[in-house]
Tab-separated table of N, CA, C and O in Angstrom:
chain	number	residue	atom	x	y	z
A	1	MET	N	146.800	32.607	68.428
A	1	MET	CA	145.679	33.125	69.184
A	1	MET	C	146.200	34.194	70.141
A	1	MET	O	147.196	34.035	70.810
A	2	ASN	N	145.475	35.260	70.214
A	2	ASN	CA	145.850	36.373	71.077
A	2	ASN	C	145.374	36.080	72.504
A	2	ASN	O	144.189	36.089	72.793
A	3	ARG	N	146.320	35.819	73.382
A	3	ARG	CA	145.999	35.455	74.775
A	3	ARG	C	145.232	36.572	75.486
A	3	ARG	O	144.427	36.312	76.369
A	4	GLU	N	145.447	37.813	75.081
A	4	GLU	CA	144.767	38.945	75.714
A	4	GLU	C	143.249	38.858	75.525
A	4	GLU	O	142.491	39.224	76.416
A	5	LEU	N	142.808	38.338	74.382
A	5	LEU	CA	141.375	38.200	74.135
A	5	LEU	C	140.720	37.214	75.087
A	5	LEU	O	139.547	37.312	75.410
A	6	TYR	N	141.482	36.239	75.526
A	6	TYR	CA	140.945	35.181	76.364
A	6	TYR	C	141.572	35.191	77.747
A	6	TYR	O	141.837	34.155	78.329
A	7	LYS	N	141.790	36.365	78.296
A	7	LYS	CA	142.511	36.473	79.566
A	7	LYS	C	141.809	35.774	80.732
A	7	LYS	O	142.452	35.362	81.668
A	8	GLU	N	140.495	35.619	80.678
A	8	GLU	CA	139.782	34.962	81.769
A	8	GLU	C	139.651	33.453	81.566
A	8	GLU	O	139.180	32.756	82.435
A	9	ILE	N	140.054	32.963	80.410
A	9	ILE	CA	139.918	31.550	80.097
A	9	ILE	C	141.218	30.837	80.446
A	9	ILE	O	142.274	31.189	79.953
A	10	PRO	N	141.156	29.832	81.317
A	10	PRO	CA	142.373	29.099	81.681
A	10	PRO	C	143.018	28.454	80.448
A	10	PRO	O	142.314	28.048	79.520
A	11	PRO	N	144.349	28.354	80.433
A	11	PRO	CA	145.069	27.816	79.265
A	11	PRO	C	144.597	26.429	78.837
A	11	PRO	O	144.505	26.149	77.642
A	12	GLN	N	144.253	25.551	79.772
A	12	GLN	CA	143.823	24.208	79.406
A	12	GLN	C	142.496	24.209	78.657
A	12	GLN	O	142.175	23.261	77.942
A	13	GLU	N	141.732	25.278	78.788
A	13	GLU	CA	140.460	25.365	78.084
A	13	GLU	C	140.600	26.014	76.717
A	13	GLU	O	139.636	26.106	75.974
A	14	LEU	N	141.803	26.464	76.381
A	14	LEU	CA	142.038	27.049	75.073
A	14	LEU	C	142.327	25.982	74.019
A	14	LEU	O	142.301	26.272	72.833
A	15	LYS	N	142.594	24.751	74.445
A	15	LYS	CA	142.790	23.661	73.494
A	15	LYS	C	141.455	23.364	72.842
A	15	LYS	O	140.401	23.470	73.469
A	16	GLU	N	141.520	22.980	71.560
A	16	GLU	CA	140.275	22.697	70.855
A	16	GLU	C	139.590	21.471	71.439
A	16	GLU	O	140.154	20.393	71.480
A	17	LYS	N	138.420	21.667	71.941
A	17	LYS	CA	137.576	20.594	72.435
A	17	LYS	C	136.162	21.049	72.118
A	17	LYS	O	135.754	22.129	72.500
A	18	TRP	N	135.439	20.245	71.381
A	18	TRP	CA	134.120	20.671	70.959
A	18	TRP	C	133.082	19.602	71.253
A	18	TRP	O	133.395	18.435	71.433
A	19	PHE	N	131.845	20.063	71.314
A	19	PHE	CA	130.694	19.204	71.527
A	19	PHE	C	129.694	19.504	70.423
A	19	PHE	O	129.364	20.673	70.185
A	20	LYS	N	129.240	18.472	69.739
A	20	LYS	CA	128.249	18.668	68.677
A	20	LYS	C	126.866	18.687	69.312
A	20	LYS	O	126.344	17.672	69.755
A	21	SER	N	126.303	19.879	69.357
A	21	SER	CA	124.996	20.061	69.985
A	21	SER	C	123.886	19.926	68.948
A	21	SER	O	123.841	20.665	67.968
A	22	HIS	N	123.002	18.986	69.196
A	22	HIS	CA	121.848	18.821	68.309
A	22	HIS	C	120.790	19.876	68.611
A	22	HIS	O	120.072	20.306	67.720
A	23	LEU	N	120.718	20.313	69.872
A	23	LEU	CA	119.739	21.339	70.230
A	23	LEU	C	120.083	22.693	69.627
A	23	LEU	O	119.198	23.446	69.223
A	24	LEU	N	121.387	23.012	69.566
A	24	LEU	CA	121.812	24.273	68.961
A	24	LEU	C	122.046	24.133	67.469
A	24	LEU	O	122.152	25.134	66.755
A	25	GLY	N	122.183	22.910	66.999
A	25	GLY	CA	122.408	22.664	65.578
A	25	GLY	C	123.792	23.076	65.105
A	25	GLY	O	123.954	23.467	63.960
A	26	LYS	N	124.777	22.960	66.009
A	26	LYS	CA	126.147	23.330	65.636
A	26	LYS	C	127.133	22.704	66.610
A	26	LYS	O	126.761	22.193	67.665
A	27	GLU	N	128.402	22.757	66.217
A	27	GLU	CA	129.475	22.336	67.105
A	27	GLU	C	129.890	23.534	67.943
A	27	GLU	O	130.004	24.645	67.435
A	28	VAL	N	130.100	23.307	69.219
A	28	VAL	CA	130.481	24.374	70.140
A	28	VAL	C	131.826	24.004	70.745
A	28	VAL	O	132.003	22.886	71.218
A	29	GLU	N	132.771	24.938	70.698
A	29	GLU	CA	134.061	24.713	71.329
A	29	GLU	C	133.960	25.082	72.807
A	29	GLU	O	133.176	25.947	73.190
A	30	LEU	N	134.793	24.445	73.603
A	30	LEU	CA	134.773	24.657	75.050
A	30	LEU	C	134.901	26.134	75.396
A	30	LEU	O	134.143	26.661	76.202
A	31	ARG	N	135.822	26.828	74.759
A	31	ARG	CA	136.043	28.243	75.078
A	31	ARG	C	134.866	29.135	74.670
A	31	ARG	O	134.728	30.234	75.175
A	32	GLU	N	134.019	28.656	73.769
A	32	GLU	CA	132.859	29.442	73.340
A	32	GLU	C	131.784	29.520	74.420
A	32	GLU	O	130.909	30.395	74.360
A	33	LEU	N	131.833	28.625	75.393
A	33	LEU	CA	130.812	28.624	76.438
A	33	LEU	C	130.759	29.959	77.170
A	33	LEU	O	129.691	30.395	77.590
A	34	TYR	N	131.909	30.608	77.314
A	34	TYR	CA	131.964	31.885	78.031
A	34	TYR	C	131.148	32.978	77.336
A	34	TYR	O	130.681	33.904	77.992
A	35	ASP	N	130.991	32.858	76.018
A	35	ASP	CA	130.324	33.903	75.251
A	35	ASP	C	128.901	33.550	74.818
A	35	ASP	O	128.227	34.382	74.216
A	36	LEU	N	128.458	32.340	75.119
A	36	LEU	CA	127.108	31.958	74.707
A	36	LEU	C	126.060	32.743	75.486
A	36	LEU	O	126.218	32.975	76.687
A	37	PRO	N	124.989	33.131	74.806
A	37	PRO	CA	123.863	33.740	75.536
A	37	PRO	C	123.304	32.710	76.529
A	37	PRO	O	123.447	31.493	76.331
A	38	GLN	N	122.679	33.186	77.573
A	38	GLN	CA	122.205	32.297	78.639
A	38	GLN	C	121.269	31.212	78.129
A	38	GLN	O	121.356	30.063	78.564
A	39	ASP	N	120.391	31.536	77.188
A	39	ASP	CA	119.457	30.513	76.698
A	39	ASP	C	120.192	29.371	75.997
A	39	ASP	O	119.822	28.202	76.152
A	40	GLN	N	121.268	29.678	75.282
A	40	GLN	CA	122.052	28.630	74.625
A	40	GLN	C	122.882	27.844	75.640
A	40	GLN	O	123.046	26.630	75.509
A	41	LEU	N	123.389	28.523	76.644
A	41	LEU	CA	124.131	27.845	77.706
A	41	LEU	C	123.206	26.864	78.437
A	41	LEU	O	123.599	25.739	78.748
A	42	ASP	N	121.968	27.269	78.673
A	42	ASP	CA	120.976	26.387	79.307
A	42	ASP	C	120.746	25.133	78.461
A	42	ASP	O	120.652	24.022	79.000
A	43	LEU	N	120.659	25.300	77.138
A	43	LEU	CA	120.457	24.154	76.260
A	43	LEU	C	121.655	23.208	76.290
A	43	LEU	O	121.481	21.987	76.305
A	44	ILE	N	122.855	23.757	76.315
A	44	ILE	CA	124.064	22.924	76.405
A	44	ILE	C	124.056	22.145	77.721
A	44	ILE	O	124.361	20.947	77.744
A	45	MET	N	123.706	22.814	78.813
A	45	MET	CA	123.655	22.122	80.105
A	45	MET	C	122.630	20.993	80.074
A	45	MET	O	122.908	19.887	80.548
A	46	ALA	N	121.474	21.250	79.512
A	46	ALA	CA	120.427	20.230	79.451
A	46	ALA	C	120.862	19.059	78.562
A	46	ALA	O	120.704	17.891	78.942
A	47	GLU	N	121.422	19.378	77.424
A	47	GLU	CA	121.817	18.322	76.480
A	47	GLU	C	122.954	17.460	77.032
A	47	GLU	O	122.912	16.235	76.940
A	48	THR	N	123.950	18.094	77.616
A	48	THR	CA	125.071	17.322	78.144
A	48	THR	C	124.664	16.544	79.400
A	48	THR	O	125.119	15.426	79.602
A	49	ALA	N	123.793	17.111	80.218
A	49	ALA	CA	123.308	16.389	81.400
A	49	ALA	C	122.512	15.160	80.976
A	49	ALA	O	122.647	14.082	81.574
A	50	GLU	N	121.700	15.292	79.948
A	50	GLU	CA	120.920	14.170	79.442
A	50	GLU	C	121.855	13.088	78.897
A	50	GLU	O	121.672	11.898	79.162
A	51	PHE	N	122.872	13.491	78.159
A	51	PHE	CA	123.828	12.533	77.596
A	51	PHE	C	124.569	11.795	78.708
A	51	PHE	O	124.752	10.587	78.656
A	52	ARG	N	124.982	12.526	79.741
A	52	ARG	CA	125.716	11.926	80.853
A	52	ARG	C	124.824	11.044	81.730
A	52	ARG	O	125.312	10.150	82.399
A	53	SER	N	123.524	11.304	81.741
A	53	SER	CA	122.625	10.525	82.607
A	53	SER	C	122.417	9.101	82.105
A	53	SER	O	122.050	8.232	82.888
A	54	ASP	N	122.664	8.856	80.827
A	54	ASP	CA	122.535	7.506	80.275
A	54	ASP	C	123.898	6.828	80.347
A	54	ASP	O	124.773	7.084	79.532
A	55	ILE	N	124.099	5.981	81.336
A	55	ILE	CA	125.400	5.348	81.562
A	55	ILE	C	125.811	4.487	80.365
A	55	ILE	O	126.996	4.256	80.140
A	56	GLY	N	124.856	4.060	79.571
A	56	GLY	CA	125.169	3.294	78.364
A	56	GLY	C	125.980	4.107	77.370
A	56	GLY	O	126.745	3.552	76.579
A	57	ASN	N	125.828	5.428	77.406
A	57	ASN	CA	126.608	6.285	76.511
A	57	ASN	C	128.097	6.168	76.810
A	57	ASN	O	128.920	6.331	75.912
A	58	ARG	N	128.434	5.905	78.058
A	58	ARG	CA	129.846	5.749	78.428
A	58	ARG	C	130.465	4.574	77.673
A	58	ARG	O	131.578	4.655	77.166
A	59	ASP	N	129.728	3.482	77.608
A	59	ASP	CA	130.231	2.296	76.916
A	59	ASP	C	130.247	2.475	75.397
A	59	ASP	O	131.147	1.981	74.732
A	60	ARG	N	129.265	3.193	74.869
A	60	ARG	CA	129.181	3.386	73.423
A	60	ARG	C	130.209	4.374	72.900
A	60	ARG	O	130.745	4.195	71.815
A	61	ASN	N	130.451	5.468	73.646
A	61	ASN	CA	131.360	6.505	73.163
A	61	ASN	C	131.980	7.226	74.357
A	61	ASN	O	131.499	8.269	74.789
A	62	LEU	N	133.054	6.656	74.881
A	62	LEU	CA	133.695	7.197	76.076
A	62	LEU	C	134.186	8.621	75.861
A	62	LEU	O	134.045	9.476	76.739
A	63	GLY	N	134.732	8.911	74.680
A	63	GLY	CA	135.234	10.254	74.400
A	63	GLY	C	134.146	11.306	74.492
A	63	GLY	O	134.321	12.343	75.126
A	64	LYS	N	133.014	11.043	73.864
A	64	LYS	CA	131.910	12.007	73.901
A	64	LYS	C	131.333	12.099	75.309
A	64	LYS	O	130.946	13.176	75.757
A	65	PHE	N	131.295	10.989	76.013
A	65	PHE	CA	130.793	10.974	77.386
A	65	PHE	C	131.647	11.888	78.269
A	65	PHE	O	131.120	12.704	79.033
A	66	CYS	N	132.969	11.774	78.135
A	66	CYS	CA	133.879	12.624	78.919
A	66	CYS	C	133.778	14.083	78.500
A	66	CYS	O	133.732	14.981	79.350
A	67	THR	N	133.738	14.321	77.190
A	67	THR	CA	133.622	15.696	76.695
A	67	THR	C	132.328	16.339	77.185
A	67	THR	O	132.320	17.496	77.590
A	68	ALA	N	131.243	15.584	77.179
A	68	ALA	CA	129.966	16.108	77.684
A	68	ALA	C	130.104	16.503	79.149
A	68	ALA	O	129.525	17.506	79.580
A	69	GLY	N	130.876	15.743	79.893
A	69	GLY	CA	131.113	16.079	81.300
A	69	GLY	C	131.861	17.389	81.458
A	69	GLY	O	131.526	18.211	82.314
A	70	TYR	N	132.895	17.609	80.614
A	70	TYR	CA	133.630	18.879	80.655
A	70	TYR	C	132.696	20.043	80.356
A	70	TYR	O	132.697	21.064	81.044
A	71	PHE	N	131.884	19.883	79.310
A	71	PHE	CA	130.980	20.956	78.910
A	71	PHE	C	129.930	21.215	79.983
A	71	PHE	O	129.600	22.367	80.265
A	72	LEU	N	129.417	20.166	80.571
A	72	LEU	CA	128.400	20.325	81.610
A	72	LEU	C	128.962	21.061	82.816
A	72	LEU	O	128.357	22.025	83.301
A	73	GLU	N	130.102	20.626	83.299
A	73	GLU	CA	130.678	21.250	84.496
A	73	GLU	C	131.086	22.697	84.252
A	73	GLU	O	130.830	23.566	85.086
A	74	LEU	N	131.721	22.978	83.110
A	74	LEU	CA	132.113	24.357	82.825
A	74	LEU	C	130.875	25.231	82.645
A	74	LEU	O	130.839	26.369	83.123
A	75	SER	N	129.846	24.715	81.992
A	75	SER	CA	128.601	25.476	81.823
A	75	SER	C	127.978	25.810	83.168
A	75	SER	O	127.478	26.926	83.381
A	76	ARG	N	128.012	24.866	84.086
A	76	ARG	CA	127.473	25.114	85.433
A	76	ARG	C	128.269	26.204	86.157
A	76	ARG	O	127.686	27.056	86.834
A	77	ILE	N	129.585	26.160	86.018
A	77	ILE	CA	130.431	27.182	86.649
A	77	ILE	C	130.116	28.554	86.087
A	77	ILE	O	129.938	29.527	86.823
A	78	ILE	N	130.021	28.644	84.756
A	78	ILE	CA	129.715	29.921	84.105
A	78	ILE	C	128.338	30.404	84.537
A	78	ILE	O	128.140	31.589	84.829
A	79	ASP	N	127.367	29.487	84.592
A	79	ASP	CA	126.010	29.833	84.988
A	79	ASP	C	125.981	30.380	86.414
A	79	ASP	O	125.338	31.409	86.680
A	80	LYS	N	126.680	29.743	87.335
A	80	LYS	CA	126.732	30.218	88.721
A	80	LYS	C	127.404	31.593	88.811
A	80	LYS	O	126.954	32.455	89.553
A	81	ARG	N	128.436	31.765	88.029
A	81	ARG	CA	129.148	33.049	88.018
A	81	ARG	C	128.222	34.173	87.531
A	81	ARG	O	128.188	35.247	88.100
A	82	ARG	N	127.484	33.881	86.468
A	82	ARG	CA	126.565	34.887	85.924
A	82	ARG	C	125.459	35.202	86.925
A	82	ARG	O	125.047	36.350	87.049
A	83	ALA	N	124.969	34.191	87.600
A	83	ALA	CA	123.880	34.388	88.563
A	83	ALA	C	124.308	35.235	89.755
A	83	ALA	O	123.503	35.961	90.335
A	84	SER	N	125.593	35.149	90.086
A	84	SER	CA	126.081	35.902	91.246
A	84	SER	C	126.464	37.340	90.898
A	84	SER	O	126.715	38.136	91.787
A	85	GLU	N	126.509	37.653	89.616
A	85	GLU	CA	126.879	39.023	89.205
A	85	GLU	C	125.719	39.982	89.287
A	85	GLU	O	124.608	39.706	89.212
């Protein structure tokens, strides 16, 4: 992978980590969040927030619960950054 292409993406976010979004109908990698159009980023935030709000999901699938948290928080950061530009 060419690091120059992803110069604004921290190295820990370049590792493959994906979330299967039912609203978008596809798997989204963590690093792809930076390039998603705002409407798709909004859907990811809504979907991951909904998944995280059901504490039972933590017991059923801890990995997905944690991954949803990463996606939600990074999406919020990107959203705030875009809003301030």
